[in-house]
Coordinates of C-alpha atoms (C1' of nucleotides) in Angstrom, one line a residue:
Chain A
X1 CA 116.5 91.5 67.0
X2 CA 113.2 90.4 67.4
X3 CA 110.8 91.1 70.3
X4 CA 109.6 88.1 72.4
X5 CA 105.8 87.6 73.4
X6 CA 104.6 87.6 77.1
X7 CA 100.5 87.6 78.0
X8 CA 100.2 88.9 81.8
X9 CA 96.7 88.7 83.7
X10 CA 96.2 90.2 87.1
X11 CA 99.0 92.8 86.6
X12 CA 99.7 96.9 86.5
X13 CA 103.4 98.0 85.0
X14 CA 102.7 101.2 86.4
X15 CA 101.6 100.0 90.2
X16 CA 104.5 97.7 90.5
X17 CA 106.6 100.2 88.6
X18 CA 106.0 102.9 90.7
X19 CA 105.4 101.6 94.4
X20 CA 109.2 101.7 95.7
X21 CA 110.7 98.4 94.7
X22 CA 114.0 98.1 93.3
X23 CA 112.8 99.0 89.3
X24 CA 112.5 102.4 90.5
X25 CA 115.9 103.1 91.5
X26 CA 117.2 101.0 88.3
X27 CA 115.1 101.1 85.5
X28 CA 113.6 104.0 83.4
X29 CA 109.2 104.2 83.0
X30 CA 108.6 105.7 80.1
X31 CA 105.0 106.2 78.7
X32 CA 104.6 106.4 74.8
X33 CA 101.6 106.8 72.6
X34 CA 100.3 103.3 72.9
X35 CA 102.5 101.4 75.2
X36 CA 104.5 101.9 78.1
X37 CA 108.2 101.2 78.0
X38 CA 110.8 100.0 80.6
X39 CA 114.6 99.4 80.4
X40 CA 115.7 97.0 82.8
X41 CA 119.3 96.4 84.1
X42 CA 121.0 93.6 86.6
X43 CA 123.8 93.0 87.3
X44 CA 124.3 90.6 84.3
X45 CA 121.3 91.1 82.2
X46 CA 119.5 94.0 80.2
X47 CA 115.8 94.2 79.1
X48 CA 114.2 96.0 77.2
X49 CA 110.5 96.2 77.3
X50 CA 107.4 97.7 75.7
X51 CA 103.9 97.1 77.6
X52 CA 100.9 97.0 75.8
X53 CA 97.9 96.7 77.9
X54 CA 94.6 94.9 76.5
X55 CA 92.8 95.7 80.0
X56 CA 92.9 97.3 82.9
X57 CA 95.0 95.1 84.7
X58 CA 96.3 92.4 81.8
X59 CA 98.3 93.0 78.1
X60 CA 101.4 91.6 76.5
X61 CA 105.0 92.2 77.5
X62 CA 107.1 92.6 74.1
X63 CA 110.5 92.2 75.1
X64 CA 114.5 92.0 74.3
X65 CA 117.1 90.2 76.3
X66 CA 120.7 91.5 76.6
X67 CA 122.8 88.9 79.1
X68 CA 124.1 85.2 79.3
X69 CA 120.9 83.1 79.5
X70 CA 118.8 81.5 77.2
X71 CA 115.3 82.3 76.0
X72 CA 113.9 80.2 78.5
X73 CA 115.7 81.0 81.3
X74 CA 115.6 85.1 80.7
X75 CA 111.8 85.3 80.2
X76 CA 111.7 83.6 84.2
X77 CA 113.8 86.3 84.9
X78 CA 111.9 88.9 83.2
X79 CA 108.9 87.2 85.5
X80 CA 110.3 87.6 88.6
X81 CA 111.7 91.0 88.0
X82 CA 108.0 92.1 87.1
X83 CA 106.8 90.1 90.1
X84 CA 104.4 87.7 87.6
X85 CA 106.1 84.3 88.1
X86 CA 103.2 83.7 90.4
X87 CA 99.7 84.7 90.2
X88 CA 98.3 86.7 92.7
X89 CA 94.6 85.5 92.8
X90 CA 94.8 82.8 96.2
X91 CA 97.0 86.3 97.0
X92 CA 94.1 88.5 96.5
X93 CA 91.4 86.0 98.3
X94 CA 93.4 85.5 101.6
X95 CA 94.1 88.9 102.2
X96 CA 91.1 90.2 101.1
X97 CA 89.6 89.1 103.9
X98 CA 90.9 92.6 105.9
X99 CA 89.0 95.4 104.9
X100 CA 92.2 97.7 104.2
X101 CA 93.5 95.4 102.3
X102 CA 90.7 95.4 100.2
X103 CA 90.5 98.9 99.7
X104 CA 94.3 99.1 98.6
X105 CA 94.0 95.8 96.6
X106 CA 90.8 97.3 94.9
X107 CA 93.2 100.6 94.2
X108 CA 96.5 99.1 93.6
X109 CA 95.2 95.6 91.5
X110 CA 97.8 94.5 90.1
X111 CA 100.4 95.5 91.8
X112 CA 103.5 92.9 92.0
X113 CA 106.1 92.1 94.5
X114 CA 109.0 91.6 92.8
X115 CA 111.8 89.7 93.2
X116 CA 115.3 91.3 91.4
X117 CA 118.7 90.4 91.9
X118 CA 119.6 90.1 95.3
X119 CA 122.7 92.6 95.1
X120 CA 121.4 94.9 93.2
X121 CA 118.3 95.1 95.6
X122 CA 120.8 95.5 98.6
X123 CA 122.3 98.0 97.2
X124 CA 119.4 100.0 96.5
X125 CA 118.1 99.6 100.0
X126 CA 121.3 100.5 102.0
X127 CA 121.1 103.8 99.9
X128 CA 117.6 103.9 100.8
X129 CA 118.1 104.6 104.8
X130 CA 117.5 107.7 105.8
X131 CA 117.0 109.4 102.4
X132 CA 114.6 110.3 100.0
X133 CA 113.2 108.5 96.9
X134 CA 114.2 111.1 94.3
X135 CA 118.1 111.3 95.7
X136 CA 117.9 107.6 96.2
X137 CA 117.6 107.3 92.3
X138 CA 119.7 109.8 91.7
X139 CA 122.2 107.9 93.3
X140 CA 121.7 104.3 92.0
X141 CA 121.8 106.6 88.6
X142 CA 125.4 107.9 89.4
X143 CA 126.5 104.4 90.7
X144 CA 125.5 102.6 87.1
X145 CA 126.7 105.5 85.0
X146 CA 130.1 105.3 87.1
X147 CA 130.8 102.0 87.9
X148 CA 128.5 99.7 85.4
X149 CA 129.6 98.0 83.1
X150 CA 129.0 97.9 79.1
X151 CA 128.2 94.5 77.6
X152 CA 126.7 94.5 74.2
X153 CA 126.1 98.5 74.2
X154 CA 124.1 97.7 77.5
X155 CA 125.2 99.6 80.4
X156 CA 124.9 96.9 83.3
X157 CA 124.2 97.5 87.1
X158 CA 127.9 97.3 88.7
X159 CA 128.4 93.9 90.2
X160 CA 129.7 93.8 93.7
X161 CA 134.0 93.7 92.7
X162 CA 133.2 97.4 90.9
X163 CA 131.5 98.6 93.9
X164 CA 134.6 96.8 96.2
X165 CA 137.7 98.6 94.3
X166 CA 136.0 102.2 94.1
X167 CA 137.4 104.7 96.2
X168 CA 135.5 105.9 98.8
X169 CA 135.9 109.7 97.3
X170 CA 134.6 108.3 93.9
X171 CA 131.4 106.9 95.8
X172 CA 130.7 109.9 98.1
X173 CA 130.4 112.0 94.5
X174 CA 127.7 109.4 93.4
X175 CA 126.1 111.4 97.1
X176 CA 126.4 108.4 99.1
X177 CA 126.8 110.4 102.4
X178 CA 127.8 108.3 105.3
X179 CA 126.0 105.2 103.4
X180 CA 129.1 105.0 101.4
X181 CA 131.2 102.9 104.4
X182 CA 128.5 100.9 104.3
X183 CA 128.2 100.3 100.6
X184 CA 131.3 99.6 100.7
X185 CA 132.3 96.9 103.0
X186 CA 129.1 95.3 101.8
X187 CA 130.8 95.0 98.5
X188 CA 133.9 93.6 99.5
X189 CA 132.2 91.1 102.5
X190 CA 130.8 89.6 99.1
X191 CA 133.9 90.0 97.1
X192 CA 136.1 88.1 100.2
X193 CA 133.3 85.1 99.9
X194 CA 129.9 86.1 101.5
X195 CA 127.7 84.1 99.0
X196 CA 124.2 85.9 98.6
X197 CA 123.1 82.9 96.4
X198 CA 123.5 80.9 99.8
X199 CA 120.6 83.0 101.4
X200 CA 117.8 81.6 99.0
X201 CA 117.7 78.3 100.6
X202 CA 117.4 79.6 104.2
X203 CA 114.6 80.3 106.0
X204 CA 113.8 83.7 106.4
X205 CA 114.4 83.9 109.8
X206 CA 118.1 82.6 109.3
X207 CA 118.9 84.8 105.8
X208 CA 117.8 87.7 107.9
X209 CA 120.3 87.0 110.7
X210 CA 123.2 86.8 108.2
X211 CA 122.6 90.2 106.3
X212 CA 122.0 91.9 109.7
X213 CA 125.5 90.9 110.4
X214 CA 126.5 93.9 108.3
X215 CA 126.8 97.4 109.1
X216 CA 124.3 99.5 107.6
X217 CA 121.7 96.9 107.3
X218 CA 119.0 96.6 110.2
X219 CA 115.8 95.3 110.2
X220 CA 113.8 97.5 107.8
X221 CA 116.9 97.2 104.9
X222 CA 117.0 93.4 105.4
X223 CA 113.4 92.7 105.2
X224 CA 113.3 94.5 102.0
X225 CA 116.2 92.7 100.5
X226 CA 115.2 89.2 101.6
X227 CA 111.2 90.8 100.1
X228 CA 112.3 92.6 96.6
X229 CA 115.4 90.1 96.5
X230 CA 114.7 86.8 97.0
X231 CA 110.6 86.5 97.3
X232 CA 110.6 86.0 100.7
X233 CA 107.1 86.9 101.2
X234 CA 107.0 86.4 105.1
X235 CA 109.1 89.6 105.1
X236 CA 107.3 92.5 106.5
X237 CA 109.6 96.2 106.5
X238 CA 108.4 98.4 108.9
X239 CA 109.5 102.3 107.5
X240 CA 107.5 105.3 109.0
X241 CA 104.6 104.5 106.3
X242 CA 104.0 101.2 107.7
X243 CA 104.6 102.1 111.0
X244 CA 102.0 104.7 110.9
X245 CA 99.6 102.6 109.3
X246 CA 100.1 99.8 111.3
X247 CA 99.3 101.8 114.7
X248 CA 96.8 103.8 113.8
X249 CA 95.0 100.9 112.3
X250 CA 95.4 97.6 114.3
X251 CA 97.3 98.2 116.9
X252 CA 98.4 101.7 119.1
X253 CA 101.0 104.3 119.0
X254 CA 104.3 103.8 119.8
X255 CA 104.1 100.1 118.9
X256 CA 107.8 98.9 118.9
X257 CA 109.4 97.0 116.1
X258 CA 108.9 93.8 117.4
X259 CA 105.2 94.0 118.4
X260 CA 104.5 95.3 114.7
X261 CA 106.6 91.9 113.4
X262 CA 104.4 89.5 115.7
X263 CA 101.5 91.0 114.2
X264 CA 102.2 90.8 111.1
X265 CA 103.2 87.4 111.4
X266 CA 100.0 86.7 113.1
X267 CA 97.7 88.7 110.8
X268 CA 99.3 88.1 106.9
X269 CA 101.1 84.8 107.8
X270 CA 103.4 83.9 105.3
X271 CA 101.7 86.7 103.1
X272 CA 102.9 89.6 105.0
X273 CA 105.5 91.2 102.4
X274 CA 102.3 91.3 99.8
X275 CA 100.2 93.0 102.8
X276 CA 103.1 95.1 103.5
X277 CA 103.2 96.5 99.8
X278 CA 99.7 97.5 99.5
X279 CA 99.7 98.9 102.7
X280 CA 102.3 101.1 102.2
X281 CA 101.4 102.4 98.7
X282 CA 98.2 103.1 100.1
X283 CA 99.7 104.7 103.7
X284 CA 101.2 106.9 100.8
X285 CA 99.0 107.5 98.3
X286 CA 95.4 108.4 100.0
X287 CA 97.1 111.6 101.7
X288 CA 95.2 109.8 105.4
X289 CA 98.7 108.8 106.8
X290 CA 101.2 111.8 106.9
X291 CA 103.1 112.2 109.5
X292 CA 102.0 114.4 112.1
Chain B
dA1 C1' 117.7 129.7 106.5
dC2 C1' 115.5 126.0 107.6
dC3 C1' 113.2 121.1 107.3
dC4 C1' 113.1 116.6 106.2
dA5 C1' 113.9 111.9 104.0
dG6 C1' 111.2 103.9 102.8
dG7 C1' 117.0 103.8 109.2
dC8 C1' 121.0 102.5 111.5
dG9 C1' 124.6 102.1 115.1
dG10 C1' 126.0 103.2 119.5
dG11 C1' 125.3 104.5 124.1
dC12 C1' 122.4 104.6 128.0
dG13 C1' 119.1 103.2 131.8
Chain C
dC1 C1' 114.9 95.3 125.4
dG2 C1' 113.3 100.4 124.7
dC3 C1' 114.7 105.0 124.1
dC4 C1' 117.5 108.8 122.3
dC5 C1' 120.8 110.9 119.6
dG6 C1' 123.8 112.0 115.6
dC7 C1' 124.4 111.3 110.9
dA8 C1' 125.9 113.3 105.0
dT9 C1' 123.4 115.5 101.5
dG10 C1' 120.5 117.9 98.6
dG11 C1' 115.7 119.0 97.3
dG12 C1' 111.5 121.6 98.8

DNA sequence: ACCCAGGCGGGCG
DNA sequence: CGCCCGCATGGG
């Protein structure tokens, strides 16, 4: 099978690889002599990419498709799940404009938001709460290698019926904890006719009102699945990185949830979810934010 | 033996 | 609202 062609500008694999979206908890980085690799898995699609870079922040994307859709429609996939179906440029320029947000973008250039398949990105943020990144992939590991599916010699991320009918022994050994409940009726609230699809053509506001109906999804798990999930770039997550950030740089200590929101709303505008990204990797990465 | 982790729900004032 | 607490688990 041959490999299709894809020419990216403005873009780092490894930043949007490795800053906490949902291709963390699903894919596998690997970097070989003269190209970085990536395998891929939704729900109802498999990639499987090579990245060779022809500058610091562009290269080509060689890439195979595993799934149901056509050339055309799987390399927009393969775009949003990298985060390059937009540019990032008008990005760059508007929120350039605040000096930490230079600093990170200078830093992080080229990192993407992405936006995966809803599900799969709900799933990997309910695990999230309360838990660390390496058991948090760990977990989503156990999950695919339990529950997922084989198409074409592609093991696919379990769709939400696999998730429904597991027992809730089998999902505790994937080390769920007391996530697993949540996991759960998640799963079958889709299964019994909760259409995620319904979400995209909400408003943010309203999407987020629906998923917060759930158990185990708050404000923080929501804002990442309606970010990594659906694009909505108005999203801004507030975790203890951002939180920490956010205070100790624009606003005070012991901000509450809500006062952070308005100001990010007010600040980023409909850009806050991009501004969120970079200022987390950066809350995490320069060692000037640890918690204290 | 501790401590903590990309939060959340429930109970309280 | 804002605050406080417990929570399953395993890696450091």
């Amino acid at each position: 099978m041959q490999y299709n062609k894809l020419f990216v500008s403005d873009f780092s694999l490894l930043h949007t690889y490795s800053s906490g979206q949902t291709l963390n908890f699903a894919g596998a980085l690997e970097q070989k002599k003269y190209f970085l690799h990536l395998s891929a898995t939704t729900p109802y699609s498999a990639f499987d990419i090579n990245y060779a870079a022809s500058g610091s922040a562009s290269g080509t994307l060689y890439w195979r498709y595993r799934g149901l859709l056509g050339e055309k429609e799987a390399e927009e996939e393969l775009r949003q799940l990298l985060g390059v179906y937009t540019g990032v440029r008008s990005i760059y320029s508007k929120l350039e404009k605040d000096k930490l947000l230079k600093k990170a973008i200078d830093e992080f250039y080229g990192m993407r938001v992405v936006k995966a398949d809803p599900w799969q990105t709900a799933v990997c943020f309910i695990v999230s709460q309360f838990n660390n990144i390496k058991r948090i992939s760990k977990t989503i590991g156990l999950l695919i290698n339990k529950f997922g599916k084989i198409e074409n010699g592609a093991k696919l991320f379990p769709p939400p019926e696999s998730i429904a009918r597991a027992s809730k022994a089998s999902l505790l050994a994937c080390g769920l904890g007391f996530r697993a409940s949540y996991l759960k009726d998640f799963a079958s609230g889709i299964v019994e006719g909760f259409d995620l699809s319904s979400l995209y053509k909400l408003s943010y506001e309203e999407a987020k009102k629906e998923l917060m109906q759930f158990k185990g999804i708050g404000d923080k798990v929501a804002d990442c699945i309606l970010l990594f999930g659906y694009g909505k770039l108005e999203a801004f997550p507030i975790d203890t990185w951002i939180k920490r950030i956010v205070e100790r740089e624009y606003l005070h200590r012991r901000s509450s949830l809500k006062q952070i929101h308005e100001f990010a709303a007010e600040r980023f505008d409909g850009l806050a979810g991009y501004a969120q990204q970079y200022l987390f990797q950066y809350a995490r990465k320069s060692g000037l934010y640890a918690r204290r």
